[in-house]
Short mmCIF file of C-alpha atoms in Angstrom, two decimals:
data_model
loop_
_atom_site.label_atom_id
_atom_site.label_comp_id
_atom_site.label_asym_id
_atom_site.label_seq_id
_atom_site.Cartn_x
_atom_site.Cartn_y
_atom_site.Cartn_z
CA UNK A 1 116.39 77.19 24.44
CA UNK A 2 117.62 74.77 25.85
CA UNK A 3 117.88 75.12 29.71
CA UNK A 4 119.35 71.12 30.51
CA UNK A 5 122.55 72.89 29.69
CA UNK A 6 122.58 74.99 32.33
CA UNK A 7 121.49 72.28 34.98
CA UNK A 8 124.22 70.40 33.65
CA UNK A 9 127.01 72.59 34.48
CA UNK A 10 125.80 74.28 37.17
CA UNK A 11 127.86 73.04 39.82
CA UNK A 12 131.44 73.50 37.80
CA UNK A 13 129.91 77.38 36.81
CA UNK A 14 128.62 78.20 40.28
CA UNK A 15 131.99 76.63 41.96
CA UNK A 16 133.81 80.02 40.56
CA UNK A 17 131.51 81.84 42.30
CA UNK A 18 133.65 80.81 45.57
CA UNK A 19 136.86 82.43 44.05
CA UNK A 20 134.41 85.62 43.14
CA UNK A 21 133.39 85.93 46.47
CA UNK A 22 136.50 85.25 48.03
CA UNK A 23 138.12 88.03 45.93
CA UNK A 24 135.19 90.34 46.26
CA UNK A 25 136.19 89.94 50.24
CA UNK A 26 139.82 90.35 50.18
CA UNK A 27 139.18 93.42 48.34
CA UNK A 28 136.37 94.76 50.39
CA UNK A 29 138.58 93.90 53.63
CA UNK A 30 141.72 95.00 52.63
CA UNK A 31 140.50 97.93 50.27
CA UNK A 32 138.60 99.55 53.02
CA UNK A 33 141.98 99.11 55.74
CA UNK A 34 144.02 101.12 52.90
CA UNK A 35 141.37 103.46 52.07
CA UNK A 36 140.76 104.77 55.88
CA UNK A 37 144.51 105.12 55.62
CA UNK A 38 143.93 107.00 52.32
CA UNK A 39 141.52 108.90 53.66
CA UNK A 40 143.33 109.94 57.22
CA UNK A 41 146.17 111.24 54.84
CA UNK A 42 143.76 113.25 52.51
CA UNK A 43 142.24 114.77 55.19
CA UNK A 44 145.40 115.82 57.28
CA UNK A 45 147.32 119.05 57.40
CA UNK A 46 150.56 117.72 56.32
CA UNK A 47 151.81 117.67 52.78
CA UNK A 48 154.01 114.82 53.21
CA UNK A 49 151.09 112.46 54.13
CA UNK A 50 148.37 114.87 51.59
CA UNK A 51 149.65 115.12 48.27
CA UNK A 52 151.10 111.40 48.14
CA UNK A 53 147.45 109.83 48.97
CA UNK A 54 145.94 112.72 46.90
CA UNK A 55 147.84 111.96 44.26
CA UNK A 56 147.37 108.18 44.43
CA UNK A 57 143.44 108.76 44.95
CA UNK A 58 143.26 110.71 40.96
CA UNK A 59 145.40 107.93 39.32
CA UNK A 60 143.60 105.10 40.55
CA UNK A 61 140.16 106.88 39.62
CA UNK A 62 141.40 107.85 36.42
CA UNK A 63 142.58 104.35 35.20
CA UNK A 64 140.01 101.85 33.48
CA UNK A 65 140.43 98.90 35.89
CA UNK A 66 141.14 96.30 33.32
CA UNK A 67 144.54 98.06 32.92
CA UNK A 68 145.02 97.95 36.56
CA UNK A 69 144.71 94.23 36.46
CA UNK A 70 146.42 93.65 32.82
CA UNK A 71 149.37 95.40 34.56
CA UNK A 72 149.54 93.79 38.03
CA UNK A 73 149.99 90.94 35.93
CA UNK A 74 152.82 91.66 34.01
CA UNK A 75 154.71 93.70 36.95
CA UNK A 76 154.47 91.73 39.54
CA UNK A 77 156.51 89.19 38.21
CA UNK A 78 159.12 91.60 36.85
CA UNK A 79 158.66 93.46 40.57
CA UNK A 80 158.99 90.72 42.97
CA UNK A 81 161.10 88.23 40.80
CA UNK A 82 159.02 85.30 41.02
CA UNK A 83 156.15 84.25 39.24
CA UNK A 84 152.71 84.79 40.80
CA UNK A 85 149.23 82.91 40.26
CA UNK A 86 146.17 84.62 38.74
CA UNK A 87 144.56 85.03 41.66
CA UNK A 88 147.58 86.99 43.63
CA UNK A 89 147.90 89.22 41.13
CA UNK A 90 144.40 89.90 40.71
CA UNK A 91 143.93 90.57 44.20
CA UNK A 92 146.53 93.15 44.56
CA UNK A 93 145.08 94.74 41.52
CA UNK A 94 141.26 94.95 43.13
CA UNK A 95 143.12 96.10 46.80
CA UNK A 96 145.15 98.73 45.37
CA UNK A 97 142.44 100.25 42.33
CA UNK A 98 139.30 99.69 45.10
CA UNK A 99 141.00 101.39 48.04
CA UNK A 100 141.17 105.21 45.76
CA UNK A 101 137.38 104.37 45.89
CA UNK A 102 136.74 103.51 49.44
CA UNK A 103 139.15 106.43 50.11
CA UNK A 104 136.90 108.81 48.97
CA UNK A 105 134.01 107.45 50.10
CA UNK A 106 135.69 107.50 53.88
CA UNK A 107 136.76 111.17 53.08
CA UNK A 108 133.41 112.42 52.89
CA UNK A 109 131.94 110.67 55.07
CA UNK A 110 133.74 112.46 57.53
CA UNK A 111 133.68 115.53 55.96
CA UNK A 112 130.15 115.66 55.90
CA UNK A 113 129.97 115.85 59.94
CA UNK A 114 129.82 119.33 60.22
CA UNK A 115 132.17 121.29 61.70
CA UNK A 116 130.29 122.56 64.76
CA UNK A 117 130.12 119.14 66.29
CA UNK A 118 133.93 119.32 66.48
CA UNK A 119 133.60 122.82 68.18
CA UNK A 120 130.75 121.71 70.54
CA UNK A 121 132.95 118.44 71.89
CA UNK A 122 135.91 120.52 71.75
CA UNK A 123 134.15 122.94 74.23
CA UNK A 124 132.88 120.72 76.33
CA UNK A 125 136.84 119.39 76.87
CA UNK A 126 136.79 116.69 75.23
CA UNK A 127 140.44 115.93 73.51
CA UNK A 128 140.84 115.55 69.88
CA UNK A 129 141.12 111.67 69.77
CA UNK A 130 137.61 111.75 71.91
CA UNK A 131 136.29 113.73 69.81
CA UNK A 132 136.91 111.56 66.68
CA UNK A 133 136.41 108.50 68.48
CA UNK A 134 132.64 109.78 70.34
CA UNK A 135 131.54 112.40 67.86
CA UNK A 136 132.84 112.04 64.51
CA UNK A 137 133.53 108.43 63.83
CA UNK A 138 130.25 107.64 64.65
CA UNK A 139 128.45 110.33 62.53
CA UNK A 140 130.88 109.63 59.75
CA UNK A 141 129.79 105.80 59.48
CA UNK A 142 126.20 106.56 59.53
CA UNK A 143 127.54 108.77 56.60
CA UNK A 144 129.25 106.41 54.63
CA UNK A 145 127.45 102.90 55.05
CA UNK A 146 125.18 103.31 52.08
CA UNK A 147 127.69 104.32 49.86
CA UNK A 148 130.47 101.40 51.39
CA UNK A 149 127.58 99.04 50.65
CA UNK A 150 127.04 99.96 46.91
CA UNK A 151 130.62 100.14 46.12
CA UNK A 152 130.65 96.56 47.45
CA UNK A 153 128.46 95.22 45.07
CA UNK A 154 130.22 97.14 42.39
CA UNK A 155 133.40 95.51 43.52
CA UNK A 156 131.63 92.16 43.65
CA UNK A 157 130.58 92.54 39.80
CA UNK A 158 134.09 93.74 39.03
CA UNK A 159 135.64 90.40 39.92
CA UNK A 160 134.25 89.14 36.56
CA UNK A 161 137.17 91.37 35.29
CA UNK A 162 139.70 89.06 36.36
CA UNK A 163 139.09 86.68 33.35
CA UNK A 164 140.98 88.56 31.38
CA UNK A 165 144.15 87.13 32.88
CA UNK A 166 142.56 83.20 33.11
CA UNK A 167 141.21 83.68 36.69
CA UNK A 168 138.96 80.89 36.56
CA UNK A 169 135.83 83.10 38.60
CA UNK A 170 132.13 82.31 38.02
CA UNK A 171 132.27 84.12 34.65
CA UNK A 172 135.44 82.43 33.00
CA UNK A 173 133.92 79.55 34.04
CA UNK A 174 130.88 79.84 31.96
CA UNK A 175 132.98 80.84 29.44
CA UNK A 176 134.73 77.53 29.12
CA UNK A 177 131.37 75.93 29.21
CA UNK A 178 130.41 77.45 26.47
CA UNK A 179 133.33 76.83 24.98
CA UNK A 180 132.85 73.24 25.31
CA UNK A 181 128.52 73.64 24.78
CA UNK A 182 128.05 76.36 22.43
CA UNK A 183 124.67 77.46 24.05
CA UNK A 184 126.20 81.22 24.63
CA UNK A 185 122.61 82.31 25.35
CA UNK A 186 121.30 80.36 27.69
CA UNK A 187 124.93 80.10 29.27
CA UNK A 188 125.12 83.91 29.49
CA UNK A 189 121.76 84.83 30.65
CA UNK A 190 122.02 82.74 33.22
CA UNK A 191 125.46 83.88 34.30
CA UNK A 192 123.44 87.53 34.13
CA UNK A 193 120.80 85.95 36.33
CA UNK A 194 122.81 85.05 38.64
CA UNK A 195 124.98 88.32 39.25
CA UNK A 196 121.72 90.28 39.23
CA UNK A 197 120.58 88.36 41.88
CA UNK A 198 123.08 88.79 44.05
CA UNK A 199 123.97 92.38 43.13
CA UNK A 200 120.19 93.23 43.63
CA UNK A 201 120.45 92.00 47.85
CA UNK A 202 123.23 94.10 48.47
CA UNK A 203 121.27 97.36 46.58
CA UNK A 204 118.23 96.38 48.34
CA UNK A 205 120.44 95.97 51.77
CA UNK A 206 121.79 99.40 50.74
CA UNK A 207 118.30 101.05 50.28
CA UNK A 208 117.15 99.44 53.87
CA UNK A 209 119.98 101.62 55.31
CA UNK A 210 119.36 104.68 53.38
CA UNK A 211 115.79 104.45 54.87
CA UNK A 212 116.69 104.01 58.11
CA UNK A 213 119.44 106.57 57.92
CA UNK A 214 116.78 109.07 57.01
CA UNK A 215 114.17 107.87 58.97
CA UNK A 216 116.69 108.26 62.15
CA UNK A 217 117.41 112.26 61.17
CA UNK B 1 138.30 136.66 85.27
CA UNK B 2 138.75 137.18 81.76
CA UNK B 3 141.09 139.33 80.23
CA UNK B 4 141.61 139.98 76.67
CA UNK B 5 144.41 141.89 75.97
CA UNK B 6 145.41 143.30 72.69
CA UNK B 7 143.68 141.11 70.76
CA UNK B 8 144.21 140.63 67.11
CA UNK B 9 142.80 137.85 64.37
CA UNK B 10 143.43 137.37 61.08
CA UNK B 11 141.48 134.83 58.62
CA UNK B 12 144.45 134.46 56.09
CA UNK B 13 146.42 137.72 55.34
CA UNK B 14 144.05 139.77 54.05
CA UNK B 15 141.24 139.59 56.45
CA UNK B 16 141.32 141.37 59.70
CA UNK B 17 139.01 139.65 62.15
CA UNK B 18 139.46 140.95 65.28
CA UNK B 19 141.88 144.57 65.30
CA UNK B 20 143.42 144.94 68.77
CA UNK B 21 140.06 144.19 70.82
CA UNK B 22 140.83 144.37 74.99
CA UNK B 23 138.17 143.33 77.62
CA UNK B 24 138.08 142.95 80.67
CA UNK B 25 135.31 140.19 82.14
CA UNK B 26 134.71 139.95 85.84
CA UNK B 27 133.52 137.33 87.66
CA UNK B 28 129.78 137.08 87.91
CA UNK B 29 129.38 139.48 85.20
CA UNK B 30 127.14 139.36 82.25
CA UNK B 31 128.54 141.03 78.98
CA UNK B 32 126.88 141.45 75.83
CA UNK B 33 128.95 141.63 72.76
CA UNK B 34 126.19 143.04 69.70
CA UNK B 35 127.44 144.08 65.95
CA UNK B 36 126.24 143.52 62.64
CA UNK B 37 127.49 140.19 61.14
CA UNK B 38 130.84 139.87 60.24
CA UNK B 39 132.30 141.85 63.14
CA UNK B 40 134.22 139.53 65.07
CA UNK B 41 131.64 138.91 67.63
CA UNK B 42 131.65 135.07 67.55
CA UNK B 43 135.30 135.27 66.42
CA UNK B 44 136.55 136.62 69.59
CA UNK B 45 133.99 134.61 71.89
CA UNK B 46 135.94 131.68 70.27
CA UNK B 47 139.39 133.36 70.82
CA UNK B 48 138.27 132.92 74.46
CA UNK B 49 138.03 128.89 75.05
CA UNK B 50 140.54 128.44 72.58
CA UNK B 51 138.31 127.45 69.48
CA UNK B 52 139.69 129.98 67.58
CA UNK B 53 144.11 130.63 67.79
CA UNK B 54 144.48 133.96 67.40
CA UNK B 55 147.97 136.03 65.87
CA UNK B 56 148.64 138.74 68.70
CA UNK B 57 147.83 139.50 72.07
CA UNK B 58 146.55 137.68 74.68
CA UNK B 59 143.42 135.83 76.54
CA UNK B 60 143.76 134.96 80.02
CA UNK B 61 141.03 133.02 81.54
CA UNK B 62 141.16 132.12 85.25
CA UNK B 63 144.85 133.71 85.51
CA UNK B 64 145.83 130.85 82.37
CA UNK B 65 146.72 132.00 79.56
CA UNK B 66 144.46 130.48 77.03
CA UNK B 67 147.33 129.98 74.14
CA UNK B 68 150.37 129.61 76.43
CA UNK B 69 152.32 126.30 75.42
CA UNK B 70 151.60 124.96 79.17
CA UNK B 71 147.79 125.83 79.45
CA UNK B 72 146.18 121.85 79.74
CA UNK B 73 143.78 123.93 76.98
CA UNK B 74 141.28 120.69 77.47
CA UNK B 75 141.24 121.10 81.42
CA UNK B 76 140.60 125.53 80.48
CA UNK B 77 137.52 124.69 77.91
CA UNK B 78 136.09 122.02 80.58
CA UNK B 79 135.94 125.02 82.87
CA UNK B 80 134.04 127.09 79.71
CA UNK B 81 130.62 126.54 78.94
CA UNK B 82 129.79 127.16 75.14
CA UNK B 83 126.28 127.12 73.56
CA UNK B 84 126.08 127.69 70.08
CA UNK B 85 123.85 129.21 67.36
CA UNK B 86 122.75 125.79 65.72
CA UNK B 87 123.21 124.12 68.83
CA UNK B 88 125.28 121.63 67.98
CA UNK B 89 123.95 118.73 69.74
CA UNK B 90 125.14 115.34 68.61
CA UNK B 91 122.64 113.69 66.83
CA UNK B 92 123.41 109.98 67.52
CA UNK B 93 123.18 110.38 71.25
CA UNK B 94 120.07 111.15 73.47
CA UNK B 95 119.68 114.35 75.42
CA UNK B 96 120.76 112.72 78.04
CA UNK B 97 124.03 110.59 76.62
CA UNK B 98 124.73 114.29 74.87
CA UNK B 99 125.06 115.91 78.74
CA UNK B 100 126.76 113.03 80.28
CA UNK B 101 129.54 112.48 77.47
CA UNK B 102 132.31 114.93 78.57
CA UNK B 103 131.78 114.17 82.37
CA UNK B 104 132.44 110.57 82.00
CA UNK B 105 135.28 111.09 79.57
CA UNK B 106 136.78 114.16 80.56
CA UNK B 107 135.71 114.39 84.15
CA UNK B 108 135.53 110.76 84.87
CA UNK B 109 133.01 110.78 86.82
CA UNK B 110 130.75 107.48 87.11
CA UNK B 111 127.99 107.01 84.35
CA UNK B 112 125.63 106.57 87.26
CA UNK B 113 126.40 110.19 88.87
CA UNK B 114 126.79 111.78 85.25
CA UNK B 115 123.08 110.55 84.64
CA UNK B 116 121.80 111.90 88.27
CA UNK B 117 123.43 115.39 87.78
CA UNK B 118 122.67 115.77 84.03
CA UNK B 119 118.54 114.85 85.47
CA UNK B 120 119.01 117.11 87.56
CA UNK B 121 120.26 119.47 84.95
CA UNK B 122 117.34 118.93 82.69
CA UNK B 123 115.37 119.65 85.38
CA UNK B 124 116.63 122.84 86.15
CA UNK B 125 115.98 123.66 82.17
CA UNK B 126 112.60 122.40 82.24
CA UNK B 127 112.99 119.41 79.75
CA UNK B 128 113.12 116.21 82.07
CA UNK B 129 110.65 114.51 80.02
CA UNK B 130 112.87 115.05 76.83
CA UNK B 131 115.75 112.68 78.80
CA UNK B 132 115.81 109.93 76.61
CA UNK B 133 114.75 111.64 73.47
CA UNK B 134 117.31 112.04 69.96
CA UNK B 135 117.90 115.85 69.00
CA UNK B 136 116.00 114.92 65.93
CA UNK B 137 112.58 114.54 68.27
CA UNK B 138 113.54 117.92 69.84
CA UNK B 139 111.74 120.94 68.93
CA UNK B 140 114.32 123.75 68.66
CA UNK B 141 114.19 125.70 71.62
CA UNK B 142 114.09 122.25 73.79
CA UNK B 143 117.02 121.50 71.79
CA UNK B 144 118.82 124.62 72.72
CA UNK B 145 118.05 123.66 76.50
CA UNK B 146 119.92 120.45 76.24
CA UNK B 147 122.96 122.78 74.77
CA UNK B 148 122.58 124.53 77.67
CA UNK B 149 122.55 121.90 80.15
CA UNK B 150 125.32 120.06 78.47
CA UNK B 151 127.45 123.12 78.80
CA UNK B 152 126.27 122.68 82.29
CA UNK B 153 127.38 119.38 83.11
CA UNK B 154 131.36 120.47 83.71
CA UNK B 155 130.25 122.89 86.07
CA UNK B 156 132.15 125.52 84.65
CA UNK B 157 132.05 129.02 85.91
CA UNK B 158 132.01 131.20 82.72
CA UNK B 159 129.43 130.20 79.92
CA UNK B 160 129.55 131.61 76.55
CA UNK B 161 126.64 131.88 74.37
CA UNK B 162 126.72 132.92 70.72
CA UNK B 163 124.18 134.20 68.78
CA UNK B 164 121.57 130.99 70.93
CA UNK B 165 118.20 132.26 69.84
CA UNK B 166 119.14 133.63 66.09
CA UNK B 167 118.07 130.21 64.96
CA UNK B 168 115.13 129.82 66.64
CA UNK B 169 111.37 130.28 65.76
CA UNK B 170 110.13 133.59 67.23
CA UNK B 171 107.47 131.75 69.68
CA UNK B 172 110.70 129.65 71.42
CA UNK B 173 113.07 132.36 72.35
CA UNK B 174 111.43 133.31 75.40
CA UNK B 175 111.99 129.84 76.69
CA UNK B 176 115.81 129.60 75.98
CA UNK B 177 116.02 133.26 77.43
CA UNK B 178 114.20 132.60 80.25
CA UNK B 179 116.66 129.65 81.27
CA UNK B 180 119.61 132.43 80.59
CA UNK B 181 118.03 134.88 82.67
CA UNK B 182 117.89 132.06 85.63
CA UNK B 183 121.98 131.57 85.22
CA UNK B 184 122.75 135.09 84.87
CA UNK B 185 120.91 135.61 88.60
CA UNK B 186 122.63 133.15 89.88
CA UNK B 187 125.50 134.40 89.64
CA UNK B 188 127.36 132.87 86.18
CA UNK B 189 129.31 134.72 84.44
CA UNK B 190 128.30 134.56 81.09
CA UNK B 191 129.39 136.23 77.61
CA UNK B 192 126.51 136.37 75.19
CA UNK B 193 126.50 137.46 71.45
CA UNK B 194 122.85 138.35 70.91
CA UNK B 195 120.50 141.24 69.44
CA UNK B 196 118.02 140.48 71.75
CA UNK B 197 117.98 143.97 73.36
CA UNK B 198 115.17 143.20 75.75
CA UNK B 199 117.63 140.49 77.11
CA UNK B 200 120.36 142.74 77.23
CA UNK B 201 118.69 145.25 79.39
CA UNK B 202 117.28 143.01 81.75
CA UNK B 203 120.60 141.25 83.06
CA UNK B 204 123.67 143.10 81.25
CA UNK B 205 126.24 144.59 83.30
CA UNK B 206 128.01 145.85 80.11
CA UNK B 207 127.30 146.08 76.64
CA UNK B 208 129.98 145.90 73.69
CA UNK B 209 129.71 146.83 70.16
CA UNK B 210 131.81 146.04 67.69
CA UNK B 211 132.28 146.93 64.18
CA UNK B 212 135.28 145.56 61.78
CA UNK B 213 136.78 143.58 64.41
CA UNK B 214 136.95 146.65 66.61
CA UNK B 215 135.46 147.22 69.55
CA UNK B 216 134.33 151.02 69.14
CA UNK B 217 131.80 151.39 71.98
CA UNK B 218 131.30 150.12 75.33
CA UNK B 219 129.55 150.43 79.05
CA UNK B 220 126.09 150.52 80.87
CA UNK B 221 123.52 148.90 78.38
CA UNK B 222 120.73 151.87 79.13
CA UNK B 223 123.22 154.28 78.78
CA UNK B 224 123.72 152.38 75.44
CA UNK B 225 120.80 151.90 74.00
CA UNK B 226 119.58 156.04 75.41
CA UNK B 227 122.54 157.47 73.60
CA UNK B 228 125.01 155.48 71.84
CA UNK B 229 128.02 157.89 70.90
CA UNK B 230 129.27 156.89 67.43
CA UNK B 231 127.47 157.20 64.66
CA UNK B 232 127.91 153.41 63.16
CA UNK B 233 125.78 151.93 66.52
CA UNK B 234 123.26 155.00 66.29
CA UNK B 235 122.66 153.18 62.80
CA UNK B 236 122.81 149.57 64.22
CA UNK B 237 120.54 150.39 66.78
CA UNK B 238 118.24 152.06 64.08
CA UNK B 239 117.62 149.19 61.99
CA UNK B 240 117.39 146.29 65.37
CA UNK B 241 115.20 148.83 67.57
CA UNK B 242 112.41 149.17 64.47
#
C-alpha cells in the first residue's frame, strides 16, 4: 500500500468531482421538470398526452443506461448536424433516461393521496386547481421526498457512467491516474471511498425524512 | 329543496348503481337513506353535490340543476355540507387550517374572520382545545367533529353525511351523534346514510331503503322500523335490530 499516491493526485482526481456534481445537478434539475411533465401526462384522462409519456416511461426503464449514453453520443451528432462535447451529450442522456424515473416516482406520489381528500376539498367548493395546489400537491411531496432523495444519489453514482464516452468525471480521472501510476488498488478504493461517502449523506438525509415523515402521521 | 328525479347510475356498462331513484328533500328535513352495502346509498348522496355524474335523470338542488352545463357546480357544493365515513380531514393542516381553507379560498373571506368563525365552530362541536392540533393527534370521533365543523364553515344549508360513525370505535359514536342531533334541531337539513336506528328515530322525518340501486321502501321511520312492507327490509332490519 502505498497511500502517497493518492495524496499526490488528489487534487487532479477530486477536480472531476466538479463535472460529477455538476452533471448529477443538471440531471436532478432538469430530470425532475420533465418528469412532473411525465407524470401530469400519465396521470391524465387523455390518450394523446397518456400513451406517449406511458410509452416513453417503459422504454427508458427498460434500457441499461450505458446504451442510453453510448447512443446520445453517436446521434446527436448525426441529429443536430454538428458535433457535440462529452459532456452535452452526456447530459441529455442522464435528463432524458432519469426523467422515466422521476416520472414515476412523481406518479405515485400523487397517487398515493387518497382519493377522498379530493372528494372532501371538492365538497367543501374548492375548484380543481385548489384542490391540487392546497390538498394534493402538498400530500404528494411529503409522498415522494424520500424516494426523490434516493434516486438522487443513484443519479449522482450514475455519472461515473459517463466515462465510457471520455467524460473526464471523478472516476475517468482516477482512471488516467492509474494509468499513469499503476497503483489500481489504492487508486480505486479510494475512488470507492469517496463515492460512499457522499452517497451515504444523501441515504442518511433520506432516512432523516422517512423518520420524520412517519413520525408526523 | 332537493329533488331527485329519475335518477339513474351506472359504474361502467354492466353495473347498475342507482335504477331510476326519485326523492324529494324539503327544507329543514332530515332523511335517512339505510341499505345493505352496495346499494347505492353513498352513490346517490354523491349524485347530489355533484361528486358523482350520473347517466339519466336529474338532481336539482336549490332550484339548480346540479349537472346542467351553467350550474357554477363549485358555488352549488359550497352551499353542501359533506362529512364522510373516514373523514377525510387533510392531514398536513391543523383542525383549524382544515375549517378555514375553503372560506378563505372559495369564500374569500379574511384569514382573521375564517379563524373567529371556525373557533366558534369548534366550539359549537365541543373540540376548542383540539384548534391547533394535526388529525394525526385526533382521536376519531374528535376527528369526525372537525369534519363536521369544516362542512360547517360555508354555511351551507343542506349537510350530507355518509355512513359518519361506521368507522368509529363503539364508545365515540354518541359524541359525533350527539353534535348531529344538535344540527338536525336546529333546523339543517341534512341527508344521512347511517344504520344507527336509534339516531334515525330520534330526529328522522323520513326513512329510505334501498336495495340494488332502488329505492323500494319509504316514509315515517316508526312506521318503518314497526312494519316494514317488503320482505328484503323485514330481513335488513332482522340482522341490524339483533
Amino acid at each position: 500500500m502505498d497511500l502517497s499516491v493518492i495524496v499526490r493526485n488528489a487534487p487532479f482526481m477530486l477536480g472531476g468531482l466538479v463535472l460529477s456534481f455538476e452533471l448529477a445537478a443538471i440531471t436532478i434539475v432538469a430530470g425532475l421538470t420533465l418528469g412532473i411533465i411525465l407524470a401530469s401526462a400519465r396521470l391524465s384522462s387523455k390518450p394523446v398526452l397518456y400513451y406517449p409519456a406511458t410509452i416513453y416511461v417503459h422504454f427508458f426503464r427498460g434500457l441499461p443506461l450505458i446504451l442510453v449514453i453510448f447512443w446520445l453520443y453517436f446521434l446527436a451528432p448525426v441529429i443536430l448536424g454538428t458535433s457535440v462535447n462529452e459532456f452535452t451529450s452526456a447530459a441529455i442522456a442522464f435528463v432524458v433516461f432519469e426523467a422515466a424515473y422521476f416520472a414515476e416516482i412523481v406518479r405515485s406520489g400523487i397517487q398515493a393521496v387518497p382519493t377522498g381528500q379530493v372528494m372532501a376539498a371538492h365538497s367543501t367548493g374548492l375548484s380543481s386547481l385548489q384542490t391540487a395546489r392546497f390538498v394534493v400537491i402538498p400530500q404528494a411531496l411529503h409522498n415522494m421526498v424520500p424516494a426523490l432523495v434516493t434516486q438522487a444519489v443513484v443519479v449522482f453514482q450514475d455519472t461515473s457512467l459517463g466515462y465510457v464516452i471520455g467524460l473526464r468525471e471523478f472516476l475517468r480521472r482516477v482512471n488516467l491516474t492509474d494509468a499513469r501510476e499503476a497503483r489500481s488498488v489504492e487508486l480505486y478504493l479510494f475512488a470507492g471511498l469517496v463515492y460512499f461517502s457522499i452517497c451515504s449523506l444523501g441515504s442518511l438525509a433520506s432516512q432523516r425524512l422517512e423518520k420524520r415523515r412517519a413520525e408526523g402521521q | 329543496m332537493i329533488e331527485i328525479e329519475h335518477v339513474s347510475l351506472w359504474y361502467g356498462k354492466e353495473f347498475k348503481a342507482l335504477d331510476n331513484v326519485s326523492e324529494t328533500i324539503s327544507s329543514g328535513q332530515t332523511v335517512i337513506i339505510c341499505g345493505t352495502s352496495g346499494s347505492g346509498k353513498s352513490s346517490l348522496l354523491r349524485c347530489i353535490n355533484g361528486l358523482e355524474r350520473f347517466q339519466d335523470g336529474k338532481i336539482t338542488v336549490d332550484g339548480l340543476s346540479v349537472q346542467h352545463a351553467r350550474t357554477n357546480i363549485q358555488k352549488l357544493r359550497s352551499r353542501i355540507g359533506m362529512v364522510f365515513q373516514h373523514f377525510e380531514l387533510y392531514p398536513h393542516m391543523t383542525a383549524l387550517e382544515n375549517i378555514t381553507l375553503a372560506p378563505v379560498r372559495v369564500a374569500k373571506k379574511s384569514k382573521q374572520l375564517a379563524r373567529k368563525e371556525a373557533n366558534e365552530l369548534l366550539s359549537r362541536v365541543g373540540i376548542l382545545d383540539q384548534a391547533d392540533k394535526y388529525p394525526g393527534e385526533l382521536s376519531g370521533g374528535q376527528k369526525q367533529r372537525v369534519a363536521i365543523a369544516r362542512a360547517l364553515a360555508m354555511k351551507p344549508k343542506i349537510m350530507l353525511f355518509d355512513e359518519p360513525t361506521s368507522a368509529l370505535d363503539p364508545e365515540m359514536i354518541k359524541e359525533v351523534l350527539d353534535v348531529m342531533v344538535d344540527l338536525a334541531e336546529a333546523g339543517m337539513t341534512m341527508v344521512v346514510v347511517t344504520h344507527e336506528m336509534g339516531f334515525a328515530k330520534k330526529v328522522a322525518d323520513e326513512i329510505i331503503f334501498m336495495d340494488q340501486g332502488k329505492v323500494i321502501e319509504k316514509g315515517n321511520v316508526h312506521m318503518f322500523f314497526r312494519r316494514p312492507q317488503t320482505e328484503r327490509a323485514q330481513q335488513f332490519l332482522s340482522r341490524i335490530l339483533v
